[in-house]
Coordinates of C-alpha atoms in Angstrom, one line a residue:
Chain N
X31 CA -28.4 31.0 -7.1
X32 CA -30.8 31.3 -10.0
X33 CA -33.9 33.5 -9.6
X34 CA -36.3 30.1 -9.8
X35 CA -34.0 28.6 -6.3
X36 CA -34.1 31.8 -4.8
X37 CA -38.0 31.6 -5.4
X38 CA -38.9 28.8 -3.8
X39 CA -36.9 28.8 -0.5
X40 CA -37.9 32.3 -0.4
X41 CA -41.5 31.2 -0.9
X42 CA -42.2 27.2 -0.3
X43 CA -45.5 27.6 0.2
X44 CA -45.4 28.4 -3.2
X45 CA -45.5 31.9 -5.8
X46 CA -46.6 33.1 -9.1
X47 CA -43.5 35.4 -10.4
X48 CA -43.1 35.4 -13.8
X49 CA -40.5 36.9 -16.4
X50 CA -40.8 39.5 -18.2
X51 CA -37.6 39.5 -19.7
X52 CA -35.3 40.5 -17.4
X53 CA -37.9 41.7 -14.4
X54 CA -39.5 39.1 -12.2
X55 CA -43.3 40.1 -11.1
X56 CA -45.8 38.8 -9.0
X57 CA -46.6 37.4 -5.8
X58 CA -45.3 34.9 -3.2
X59 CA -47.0 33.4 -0.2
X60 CA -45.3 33.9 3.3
X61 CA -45.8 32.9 6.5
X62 CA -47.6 35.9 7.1
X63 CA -49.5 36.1 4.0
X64 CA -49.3 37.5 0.0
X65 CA -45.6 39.5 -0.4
X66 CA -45.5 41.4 -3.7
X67 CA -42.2 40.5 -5.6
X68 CA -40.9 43.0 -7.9
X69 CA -37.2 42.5 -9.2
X70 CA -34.6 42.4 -12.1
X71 CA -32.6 39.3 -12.6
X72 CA -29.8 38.0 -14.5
X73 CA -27.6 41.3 -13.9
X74 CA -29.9 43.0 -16.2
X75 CA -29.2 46.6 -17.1
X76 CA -32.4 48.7 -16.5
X77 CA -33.2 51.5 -19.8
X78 CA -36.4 53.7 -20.3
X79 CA -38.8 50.3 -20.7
X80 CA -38.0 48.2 -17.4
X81 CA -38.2 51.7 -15.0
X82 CA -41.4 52.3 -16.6
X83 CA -42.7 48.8 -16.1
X84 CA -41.4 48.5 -12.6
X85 CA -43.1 51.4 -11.6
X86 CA -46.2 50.4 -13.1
X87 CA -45.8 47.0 -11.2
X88 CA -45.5 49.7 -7.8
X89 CA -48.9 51.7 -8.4
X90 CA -50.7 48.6 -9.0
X91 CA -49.7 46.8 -5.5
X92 CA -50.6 50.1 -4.2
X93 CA -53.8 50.7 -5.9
X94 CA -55.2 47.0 -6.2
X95 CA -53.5 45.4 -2.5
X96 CA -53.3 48.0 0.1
X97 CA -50.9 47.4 2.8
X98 CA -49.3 44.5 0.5
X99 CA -45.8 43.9 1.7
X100 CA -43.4 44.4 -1.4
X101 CA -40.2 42.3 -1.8
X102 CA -38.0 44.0 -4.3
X103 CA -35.1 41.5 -5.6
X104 CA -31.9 42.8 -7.5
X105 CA -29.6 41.7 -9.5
X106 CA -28.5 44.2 -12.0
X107 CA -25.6 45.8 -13.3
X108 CA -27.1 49.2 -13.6
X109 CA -28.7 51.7 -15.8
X110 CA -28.3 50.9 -19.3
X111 CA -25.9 53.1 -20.6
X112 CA -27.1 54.2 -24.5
X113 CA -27.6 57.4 -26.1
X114 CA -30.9 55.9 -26.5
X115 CA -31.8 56.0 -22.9
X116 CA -30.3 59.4 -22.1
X117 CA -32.3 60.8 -25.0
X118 CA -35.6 59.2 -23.9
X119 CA -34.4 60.9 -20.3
X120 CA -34.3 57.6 -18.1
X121 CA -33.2 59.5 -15.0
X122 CA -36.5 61.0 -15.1
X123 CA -38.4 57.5 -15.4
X124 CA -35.8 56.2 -12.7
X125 CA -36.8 59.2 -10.3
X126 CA -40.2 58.6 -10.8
X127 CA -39.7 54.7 -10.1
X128 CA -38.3 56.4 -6.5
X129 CA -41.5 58.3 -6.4
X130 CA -43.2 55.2 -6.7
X131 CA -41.8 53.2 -3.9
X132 CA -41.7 56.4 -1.4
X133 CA -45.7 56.6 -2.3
X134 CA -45.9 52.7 -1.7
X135 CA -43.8 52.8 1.7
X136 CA -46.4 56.3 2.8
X137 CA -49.6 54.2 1.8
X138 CA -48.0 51.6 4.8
X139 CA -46.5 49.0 2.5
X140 CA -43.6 47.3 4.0
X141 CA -40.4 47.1 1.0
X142 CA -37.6 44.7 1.6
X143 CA -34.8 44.8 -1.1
X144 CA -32.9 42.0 -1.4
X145 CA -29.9 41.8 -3.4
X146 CA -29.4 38.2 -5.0
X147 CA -26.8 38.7 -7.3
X148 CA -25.0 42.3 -8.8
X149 CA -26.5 45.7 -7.2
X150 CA -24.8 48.8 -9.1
X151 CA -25.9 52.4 -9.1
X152 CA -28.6 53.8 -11.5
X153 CA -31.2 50.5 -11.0
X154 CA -30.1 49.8 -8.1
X155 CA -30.6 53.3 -6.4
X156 CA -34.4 53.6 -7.2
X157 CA -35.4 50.1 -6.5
X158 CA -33.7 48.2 -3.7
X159 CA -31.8 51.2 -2.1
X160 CA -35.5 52.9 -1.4
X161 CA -36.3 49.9 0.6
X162 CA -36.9 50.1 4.4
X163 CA -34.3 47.8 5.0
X164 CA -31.9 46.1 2.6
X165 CA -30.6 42.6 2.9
X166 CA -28.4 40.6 0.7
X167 CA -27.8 36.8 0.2
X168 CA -24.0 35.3 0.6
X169 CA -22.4 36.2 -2.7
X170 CA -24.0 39.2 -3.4
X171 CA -22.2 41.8 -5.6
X172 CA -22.6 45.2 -4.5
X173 CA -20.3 48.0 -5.7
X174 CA -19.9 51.3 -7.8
X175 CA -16.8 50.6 -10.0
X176 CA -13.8 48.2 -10.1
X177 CA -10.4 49.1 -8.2
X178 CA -8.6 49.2 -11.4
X179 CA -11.3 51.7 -13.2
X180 CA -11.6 53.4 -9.9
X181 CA -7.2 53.9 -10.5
X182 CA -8.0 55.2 -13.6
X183 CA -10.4 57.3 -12.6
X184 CA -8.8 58.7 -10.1
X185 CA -5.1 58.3 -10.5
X186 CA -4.3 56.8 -7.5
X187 CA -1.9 53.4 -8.3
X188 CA -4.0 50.1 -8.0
X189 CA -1.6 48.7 -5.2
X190 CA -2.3 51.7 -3.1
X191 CA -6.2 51.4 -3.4
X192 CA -5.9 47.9 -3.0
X193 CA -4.1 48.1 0.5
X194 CA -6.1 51.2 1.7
X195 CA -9.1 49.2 0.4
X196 CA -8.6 46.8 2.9
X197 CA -9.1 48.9 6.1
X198 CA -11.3 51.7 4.4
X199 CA -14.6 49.9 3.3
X200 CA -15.9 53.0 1.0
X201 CA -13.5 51.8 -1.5
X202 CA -13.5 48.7 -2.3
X203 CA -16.3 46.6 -3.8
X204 CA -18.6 43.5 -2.2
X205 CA -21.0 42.8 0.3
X206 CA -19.0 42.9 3.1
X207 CA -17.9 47.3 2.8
X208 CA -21.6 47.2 2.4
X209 CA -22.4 45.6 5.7
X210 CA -19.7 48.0 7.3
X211 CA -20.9 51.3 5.8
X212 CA -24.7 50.1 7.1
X213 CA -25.7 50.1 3.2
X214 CA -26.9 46.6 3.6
X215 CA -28.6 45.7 6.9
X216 CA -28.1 42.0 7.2
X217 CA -27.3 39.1 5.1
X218 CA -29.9 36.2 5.2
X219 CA -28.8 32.9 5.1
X220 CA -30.8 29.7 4.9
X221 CA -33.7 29.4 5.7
X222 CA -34.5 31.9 3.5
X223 CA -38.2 31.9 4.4
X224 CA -37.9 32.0 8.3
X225 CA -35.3 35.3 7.2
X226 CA -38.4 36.8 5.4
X227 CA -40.8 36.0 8.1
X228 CA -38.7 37.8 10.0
X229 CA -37.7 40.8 8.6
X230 CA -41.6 41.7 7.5
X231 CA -42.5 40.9 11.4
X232 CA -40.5 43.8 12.1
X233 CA -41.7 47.9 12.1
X234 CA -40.6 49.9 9.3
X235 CA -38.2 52.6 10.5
X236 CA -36.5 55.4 9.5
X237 CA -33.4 55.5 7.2
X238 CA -31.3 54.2 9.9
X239 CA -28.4 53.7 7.6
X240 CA -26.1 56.5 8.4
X241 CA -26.6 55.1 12.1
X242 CA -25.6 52.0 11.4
X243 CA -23.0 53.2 9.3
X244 CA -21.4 54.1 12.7
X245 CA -22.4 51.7 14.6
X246 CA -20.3 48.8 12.3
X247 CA -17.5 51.2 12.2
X248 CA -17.8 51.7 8.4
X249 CA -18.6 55.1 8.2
X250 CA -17.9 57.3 10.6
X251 CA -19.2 60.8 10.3
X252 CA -22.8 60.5 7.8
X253 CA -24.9 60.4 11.0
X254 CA -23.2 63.0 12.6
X255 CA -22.9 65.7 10.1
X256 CA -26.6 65.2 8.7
X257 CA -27.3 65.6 12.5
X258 CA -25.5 68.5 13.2
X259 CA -26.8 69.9 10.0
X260 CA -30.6 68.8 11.1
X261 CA -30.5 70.3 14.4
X262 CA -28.1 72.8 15.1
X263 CA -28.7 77.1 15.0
X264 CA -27.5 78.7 12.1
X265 CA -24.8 80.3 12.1
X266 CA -24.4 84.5 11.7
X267 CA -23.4 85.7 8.5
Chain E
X189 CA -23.7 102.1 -1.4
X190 CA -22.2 100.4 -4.9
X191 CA -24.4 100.9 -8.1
X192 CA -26.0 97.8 -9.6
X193 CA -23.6 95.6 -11.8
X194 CA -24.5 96.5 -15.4
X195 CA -23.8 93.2 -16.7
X196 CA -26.1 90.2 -15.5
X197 CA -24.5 88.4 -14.0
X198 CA -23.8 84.6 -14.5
X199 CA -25.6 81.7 -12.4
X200 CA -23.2 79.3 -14.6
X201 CA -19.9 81.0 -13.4
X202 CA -21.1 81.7 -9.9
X203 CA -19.4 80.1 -7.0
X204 CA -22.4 78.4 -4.9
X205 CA -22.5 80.1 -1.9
X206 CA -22.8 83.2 -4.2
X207 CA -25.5 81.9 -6.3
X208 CA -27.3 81.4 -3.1
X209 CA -26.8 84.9 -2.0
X210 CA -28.3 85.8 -5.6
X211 CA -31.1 83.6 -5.3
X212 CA -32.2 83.7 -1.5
X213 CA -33.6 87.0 -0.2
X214 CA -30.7 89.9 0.3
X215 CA -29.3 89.3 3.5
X216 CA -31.1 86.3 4.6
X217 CA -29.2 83.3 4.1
X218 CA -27.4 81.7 7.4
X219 CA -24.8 78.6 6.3
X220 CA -25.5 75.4 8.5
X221 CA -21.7 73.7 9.4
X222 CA -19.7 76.4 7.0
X223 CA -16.3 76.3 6.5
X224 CA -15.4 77.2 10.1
X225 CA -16.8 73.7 11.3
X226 CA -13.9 72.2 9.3
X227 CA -16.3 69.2 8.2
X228 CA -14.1 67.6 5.2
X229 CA -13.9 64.5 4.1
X230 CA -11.8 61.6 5.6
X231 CA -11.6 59.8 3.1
X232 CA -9.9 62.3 0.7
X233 CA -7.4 63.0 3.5
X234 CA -6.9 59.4 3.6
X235 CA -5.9 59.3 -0.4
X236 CA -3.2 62.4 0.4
X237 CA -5.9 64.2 -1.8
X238 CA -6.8 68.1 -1.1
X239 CA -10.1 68.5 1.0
X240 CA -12.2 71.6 1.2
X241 CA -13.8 72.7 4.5
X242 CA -17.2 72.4 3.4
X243 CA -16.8 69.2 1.9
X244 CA -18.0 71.1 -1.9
X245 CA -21.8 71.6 -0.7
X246 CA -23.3 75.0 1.1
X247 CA -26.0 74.3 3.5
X248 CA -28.3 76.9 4.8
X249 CA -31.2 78.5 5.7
X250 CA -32.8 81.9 4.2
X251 CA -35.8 83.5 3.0
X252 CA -37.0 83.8 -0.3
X253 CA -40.0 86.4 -1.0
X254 CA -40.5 86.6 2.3
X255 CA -41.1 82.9 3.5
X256 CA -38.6 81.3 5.4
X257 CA -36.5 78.0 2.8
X258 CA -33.6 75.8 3.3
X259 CA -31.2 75.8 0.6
X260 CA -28.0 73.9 -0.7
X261 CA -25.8 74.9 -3.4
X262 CA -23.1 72.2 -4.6
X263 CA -19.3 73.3 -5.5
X264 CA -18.6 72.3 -8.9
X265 CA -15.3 73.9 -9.0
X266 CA -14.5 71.2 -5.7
X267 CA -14.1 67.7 -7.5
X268 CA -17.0 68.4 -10.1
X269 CA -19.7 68.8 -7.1
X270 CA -19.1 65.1 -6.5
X271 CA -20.9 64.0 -3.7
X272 CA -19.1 62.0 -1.2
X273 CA -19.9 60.8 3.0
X274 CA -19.7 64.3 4.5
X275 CA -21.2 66.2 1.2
X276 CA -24.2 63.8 0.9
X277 CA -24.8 63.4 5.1
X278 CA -25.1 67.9 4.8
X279 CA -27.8 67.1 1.9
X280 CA -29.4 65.0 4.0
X281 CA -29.4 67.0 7.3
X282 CA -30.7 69.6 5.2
X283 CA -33.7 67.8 4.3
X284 CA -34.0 66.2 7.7
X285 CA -34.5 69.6 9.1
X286 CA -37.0 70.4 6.5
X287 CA -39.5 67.8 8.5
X288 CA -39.0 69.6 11.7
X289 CA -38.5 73.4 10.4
X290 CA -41.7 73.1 7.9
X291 CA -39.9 75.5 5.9
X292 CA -41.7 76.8 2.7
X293 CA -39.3 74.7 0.6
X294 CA -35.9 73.2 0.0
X295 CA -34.3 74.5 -2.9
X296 CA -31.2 72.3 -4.0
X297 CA -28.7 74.5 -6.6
X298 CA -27.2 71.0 -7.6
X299 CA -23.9 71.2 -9.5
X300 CA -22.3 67.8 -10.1
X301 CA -21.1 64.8 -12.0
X302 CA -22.7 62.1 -8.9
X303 CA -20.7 60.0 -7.2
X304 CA -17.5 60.8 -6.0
X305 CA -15.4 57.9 -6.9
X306 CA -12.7 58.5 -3.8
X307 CA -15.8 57.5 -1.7
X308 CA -17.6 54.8 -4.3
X309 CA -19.2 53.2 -1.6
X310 CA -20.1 56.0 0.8
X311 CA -20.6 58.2 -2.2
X312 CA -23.4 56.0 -3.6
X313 CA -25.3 55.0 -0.4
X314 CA -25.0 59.3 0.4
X315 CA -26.8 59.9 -2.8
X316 CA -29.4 57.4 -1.6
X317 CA -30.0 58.8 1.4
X318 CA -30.6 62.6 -0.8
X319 CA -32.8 60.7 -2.7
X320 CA -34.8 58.9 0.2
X321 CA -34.9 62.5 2.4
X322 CA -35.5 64.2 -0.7
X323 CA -38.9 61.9 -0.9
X324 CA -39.4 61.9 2.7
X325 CA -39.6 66.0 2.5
X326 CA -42.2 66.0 -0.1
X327 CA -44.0 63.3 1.2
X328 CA -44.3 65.6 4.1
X329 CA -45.8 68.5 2.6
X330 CA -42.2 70.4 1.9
X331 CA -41.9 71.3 -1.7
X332 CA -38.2 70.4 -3.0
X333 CA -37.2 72.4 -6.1
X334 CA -34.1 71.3 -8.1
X335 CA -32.2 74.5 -10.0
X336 CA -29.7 73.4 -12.4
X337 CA -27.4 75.5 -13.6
X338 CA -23.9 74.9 -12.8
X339 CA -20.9 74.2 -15.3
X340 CA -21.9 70.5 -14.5
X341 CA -24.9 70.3 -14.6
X342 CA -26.4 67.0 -12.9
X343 CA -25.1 63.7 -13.5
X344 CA -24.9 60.4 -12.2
X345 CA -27.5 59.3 -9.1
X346 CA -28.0 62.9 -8.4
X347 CA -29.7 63.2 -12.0
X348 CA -32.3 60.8 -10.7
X349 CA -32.4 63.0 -7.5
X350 CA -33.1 66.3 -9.5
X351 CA -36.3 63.9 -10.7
X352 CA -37.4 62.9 -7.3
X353 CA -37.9 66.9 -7.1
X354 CA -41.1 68.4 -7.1
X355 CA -40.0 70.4 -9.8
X356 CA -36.7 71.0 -12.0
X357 CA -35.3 74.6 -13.1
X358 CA -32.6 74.5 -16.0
X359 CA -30.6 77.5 -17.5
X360 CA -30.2 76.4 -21.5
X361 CA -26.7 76.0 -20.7
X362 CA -26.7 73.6 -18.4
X363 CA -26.8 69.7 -18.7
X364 CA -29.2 67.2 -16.9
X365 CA -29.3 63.3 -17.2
X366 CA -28.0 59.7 -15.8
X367 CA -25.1 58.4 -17.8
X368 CA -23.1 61.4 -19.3
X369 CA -21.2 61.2 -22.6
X370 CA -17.7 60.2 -21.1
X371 CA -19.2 57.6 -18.9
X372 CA -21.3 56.0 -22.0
X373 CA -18.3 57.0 -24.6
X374 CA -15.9 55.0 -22.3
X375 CA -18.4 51.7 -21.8
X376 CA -20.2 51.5 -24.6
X377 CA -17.2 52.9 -27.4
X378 CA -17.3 55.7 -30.1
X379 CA -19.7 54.4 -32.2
X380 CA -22.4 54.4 -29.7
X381 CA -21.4 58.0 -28.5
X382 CA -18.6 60.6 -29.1
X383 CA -18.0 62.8 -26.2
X384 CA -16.1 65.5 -27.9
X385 CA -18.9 65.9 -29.9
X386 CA -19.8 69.6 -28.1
X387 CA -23.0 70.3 -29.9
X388 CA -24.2 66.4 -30.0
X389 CA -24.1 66.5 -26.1
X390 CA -25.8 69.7 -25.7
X391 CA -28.9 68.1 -28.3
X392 CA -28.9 65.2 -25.6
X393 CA -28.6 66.5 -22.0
X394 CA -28.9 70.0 -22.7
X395 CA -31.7 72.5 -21.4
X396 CA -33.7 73.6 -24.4
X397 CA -34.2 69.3 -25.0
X398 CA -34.9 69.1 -21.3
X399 CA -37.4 71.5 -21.5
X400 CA -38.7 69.7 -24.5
X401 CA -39.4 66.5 -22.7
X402 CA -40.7 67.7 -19.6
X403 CA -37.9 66.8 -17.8
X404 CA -37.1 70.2 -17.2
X405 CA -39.9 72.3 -15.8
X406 CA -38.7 76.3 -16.5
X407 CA -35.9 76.7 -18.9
X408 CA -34.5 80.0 -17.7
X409 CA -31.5 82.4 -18.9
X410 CA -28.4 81.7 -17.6
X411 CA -28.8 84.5 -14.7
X412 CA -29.5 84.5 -10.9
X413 CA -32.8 87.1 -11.2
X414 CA -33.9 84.1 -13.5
X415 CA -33.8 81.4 -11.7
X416 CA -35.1 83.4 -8.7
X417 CA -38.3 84.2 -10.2
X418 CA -38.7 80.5 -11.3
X419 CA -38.3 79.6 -7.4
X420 CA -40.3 81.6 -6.4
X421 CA -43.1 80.4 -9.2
X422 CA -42.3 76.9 -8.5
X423 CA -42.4 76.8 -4.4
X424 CA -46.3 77.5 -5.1
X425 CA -46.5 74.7 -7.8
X426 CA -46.0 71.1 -5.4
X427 CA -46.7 68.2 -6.6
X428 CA -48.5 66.3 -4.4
X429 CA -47.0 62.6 -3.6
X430 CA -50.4 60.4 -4.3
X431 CA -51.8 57.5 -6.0
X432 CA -53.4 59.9 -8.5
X433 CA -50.6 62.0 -9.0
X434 CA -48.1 59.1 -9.5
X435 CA -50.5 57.2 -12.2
X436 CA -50.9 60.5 -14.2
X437 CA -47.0 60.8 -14.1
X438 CA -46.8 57.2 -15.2
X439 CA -49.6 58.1 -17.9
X440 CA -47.7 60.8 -19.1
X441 CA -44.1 59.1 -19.5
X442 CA -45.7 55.9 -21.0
X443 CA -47.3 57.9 -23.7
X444 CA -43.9 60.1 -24.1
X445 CA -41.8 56.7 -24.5
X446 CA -44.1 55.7 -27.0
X447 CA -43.9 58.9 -29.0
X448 CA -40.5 59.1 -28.8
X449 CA -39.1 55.6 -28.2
X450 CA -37.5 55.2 -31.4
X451 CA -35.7 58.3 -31.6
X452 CA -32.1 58.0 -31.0
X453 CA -30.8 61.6 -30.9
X454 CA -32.3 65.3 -30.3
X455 CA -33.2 66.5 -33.4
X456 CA -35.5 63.1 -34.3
X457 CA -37.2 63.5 -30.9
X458 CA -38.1 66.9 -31.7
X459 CA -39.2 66.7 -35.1
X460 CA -41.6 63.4 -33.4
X461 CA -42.8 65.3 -30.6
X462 CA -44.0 67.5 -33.9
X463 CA -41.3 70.7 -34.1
X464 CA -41.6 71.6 -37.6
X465 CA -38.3 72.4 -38.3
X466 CA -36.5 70.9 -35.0
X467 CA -32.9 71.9 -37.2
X468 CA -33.3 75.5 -35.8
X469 CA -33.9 74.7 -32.3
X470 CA -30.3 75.4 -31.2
X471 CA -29.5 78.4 -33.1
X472 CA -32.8 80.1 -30.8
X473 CA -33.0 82.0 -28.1
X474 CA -35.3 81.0 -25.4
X475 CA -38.2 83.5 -26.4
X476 CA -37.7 82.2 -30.3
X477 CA -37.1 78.7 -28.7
X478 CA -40.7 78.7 -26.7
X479 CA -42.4 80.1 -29.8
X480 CA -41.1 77.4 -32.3
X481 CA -41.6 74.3 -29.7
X482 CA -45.1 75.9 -29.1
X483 CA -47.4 72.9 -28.4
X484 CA -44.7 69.9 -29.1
X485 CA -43.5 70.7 -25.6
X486 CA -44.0 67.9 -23.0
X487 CA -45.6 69.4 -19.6
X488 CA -45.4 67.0 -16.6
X489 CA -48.8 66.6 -15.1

């Protein structure tokens, strides 16, 4: 689905996003009133330039709409990966893109993510994975590395990953091991609106992922270590 | 009672749980879930590869000057300090326990390359979850220092962690940054970037060009007294999670990218950030180092 169809069933009331090359910004009109729409499109890797901007886009729902709910949309293949990028220090403009969101979600914004098309580590993490809650649409592309790099990687044969992959979902890429490991909360279908409407009608919680992690049988102990570790006594030394 | 070592010794070759003993008040730390818990991960046990009982991450509580902290050091020497389900949920617990404890800060000795590729999946959305607790802690009041020191220094989504921080601590030895020279090397090719190139990485992700930038807060010497006293400088120095705070931040690195933008190694950023003779910069030591940097030095707001 391009970025312009995802738009207007998302929004058929109507929006003003525009492109700036690879990062959509602006605002839709739902059910409920003005969403702020911040994104990257077209699988776009994200450098120094597009965390800045995106953070920029951040502070200025927080400073000029309080209380503005923000829709963050992702499809992206990652950081871009350039000497460039590390010299300029992008993880420090991506962390502060993290900042930015965490500040947006504590002045009472609501933040969706949803992922419309690739979702891979470095642009991914600070955008859509600092969401409240993170939906994808059918078809979505979420993962952290190939089976056959991850066999090169790690030495393990491809056959082996591949059949393990099947009943473990940490390994294996797509939106489905996301659903099981509770990375991805739901996957919205059509209407895309009504699943917008929705979603924004509810409270924004805690990180609940590790929970529903569990829950969906995906990822068994998260929730129960970084509880253990939370509450228990310390132990002598 | 044993003499003091006569050598310094090394924060670098330190396994964590020692560098937190060094680091944390004598006698004060107390390991949440050690070893004896047996927490390790499932999913290495289900490749048939070797676990480790703490899953390569040291949680804790201590005291440091007095005032109660929470700490974590990472393993590097345990699959490169990757973090993986059980490594990343301890993280988060960690932090998690910062909101009700209201502990005078968390102080995260991170050591590692990012994800641990055995656990893609569960790797990645663990490092989230650090990154969202680490954000959630500071938002509520608890100051989170990154110290990075460790043979691997901090790679991958974790590098982005060490910048959700309140503040980051580097030795000059140790290495800080997103996509590190093998990853870029083996997807963008040799001509964008050769990893055996020793002295090329060190320019890059190094401490003294850290430092340089901003990125890095305190360089420090490679030696626990070190980055003790820059802990306990830098739990007084928060930075506060605002409107104001954030638009001075995106002030200052909008005004560093344009400086800097069209530098593509060290030395060129160095010499535009207006070191006179940025050629020397390695050869320094860290007094030498500050004196020559002098006012080119980037300071985060």
């Amino acid at each position: 689905m391009t970025a312009a169809e995802l738009l207007r069933r998302l929004f058929p009331a109507g929006c003003e996003v525009r492109r700036e090359g690879d990062l959509l910004l602006g605002t839709g009109t739902a059910a409920a009133g003005p969403v702020a729409v911040i994104g990257i499109d077209g699988g776009a890797e994200v450098g120094v330039e597009g965390a800045l901007r995106l953070a920029r886009a951040v502070l200025e729902v927080v400073r000029e709409h309080p209380g503005r709910p923000i829709l963050t949309l992702v499809d992206s293949r990652g950081q871009r990966m350039s000497k460039r990028d590390e010299v300029l220090g992008l993880n420090g403009y991506l962390g502060h893109l993290a900042a930015c969101v965490e500040l947006a979600r504590r002045s009472g914004h609501r933040i969706l993510a949803l992922v419309h098309g690739e979702a891979v580590s470095g642009s991914y993490l600070p955008l859509g994975m600092m969401a409240d809650d993170i939906h994808a649409v059918e078809g979505a592309r979420l993962g952290v590395m190939a089976l056959p790099a991850m066999a090169q990687v790690t030495k393990i044969p491809l056959a082996r990953l591949e059949a393990l992959s099947r009943e473990n979902p940490v390994l294996a890429p797509g939106l489905e091991p996301f659903l099981r490991i509770g990375a991805v909360a739901s996957v919205w279908r059509a209407p895309l609106d009504a699943a917008l409407a929705e979603a924004l009608a509810r409270p924004a919680l805690p990180d609940g992922r590790a929970a529903l992690g569990r829950e969906r049988g995906g990822r068994l102990r998260a929730e129960l270590v970084a509880r253990r570790v939370r509450d228990e006594d310390a132990d002598g030394p | 009672m044993t003499a003091p070592p006569a050598v310094p010794r090394s924060f670098r070759e330190a396994s964590a749980r020692r560098r937190l003993l060094d680091l944390l008040d004598p006698g004060s730390f107390r390991e949440l879930l050690g070893p004896a818990a047996r927490e390790s991960s499932p999913h290495l046990a289900a490749l048939d590869l070797p676990v480790s009982f703490d899953d390569g991450v040291v949680v804790g509580a201590g005291r440091l000057g007095g005032e109660p902290v929470l700490a974590a050091g990472q393993e590097g020497r345990f699959l490169g300090g990757a973090v993986g389900e059980v490594h990343g949920a301890k993280l988060t617990g960690l932090l998690q326990r910062a909101l009700r404890e209201r502990p005078r800060a968390v102080l995260l000795l991170l050591d590692t390359g990012g994800v641990r590729l055995q656990e893609a999946n569960a790797g990645i959305e663990a490092v989230s979850e650090v990154m969202r607790a680490v954000l959630s802690a500071r938002g509520a009041g608890v100051p989170v220092l990154a110290l990075v020191g460790g043979a691997w220094g901090c790679f991958g989504g974790m590098g982005i962690v060490a910048r959700c921080c309140d503040a980051v601590v580097m030795s000059e030895e140790a290495r800080l940054g997103l996509s590190g020279p093998d990853v870029i090397e083996a997807s963008r090719g040799v001509e964008e970037l050769d990893a055996s190139d020793r002295a090329m990485v060190w320019r890059t992700w190094g401490g003294k060009h850290r430092a340089l930038l901003g990125e890095a807060d305190e360089l420090v010497e490679d030696d626990p007294a070190a980055f003790r006293r820059a802990a306990l400088e830098w739990v007084r120095r928060p930075r506060p999670l605002s409107l104001p705070a954030l638009e001075r931040e995106q002030a200052f690195l909008a005004r560093r990218l344009e400086e800097l933008g069209g530098c593509a190694d060290g030395p060129d950023a160095w010499r535009a950030a207006g070191v006179a003779e940025p050629d020397r910069l390695p050869l320094l030591d860290l007094p030498a180092w500050s004196a020559a940097v002098g006012g080119a030095r980037r300071r985060r707001p």
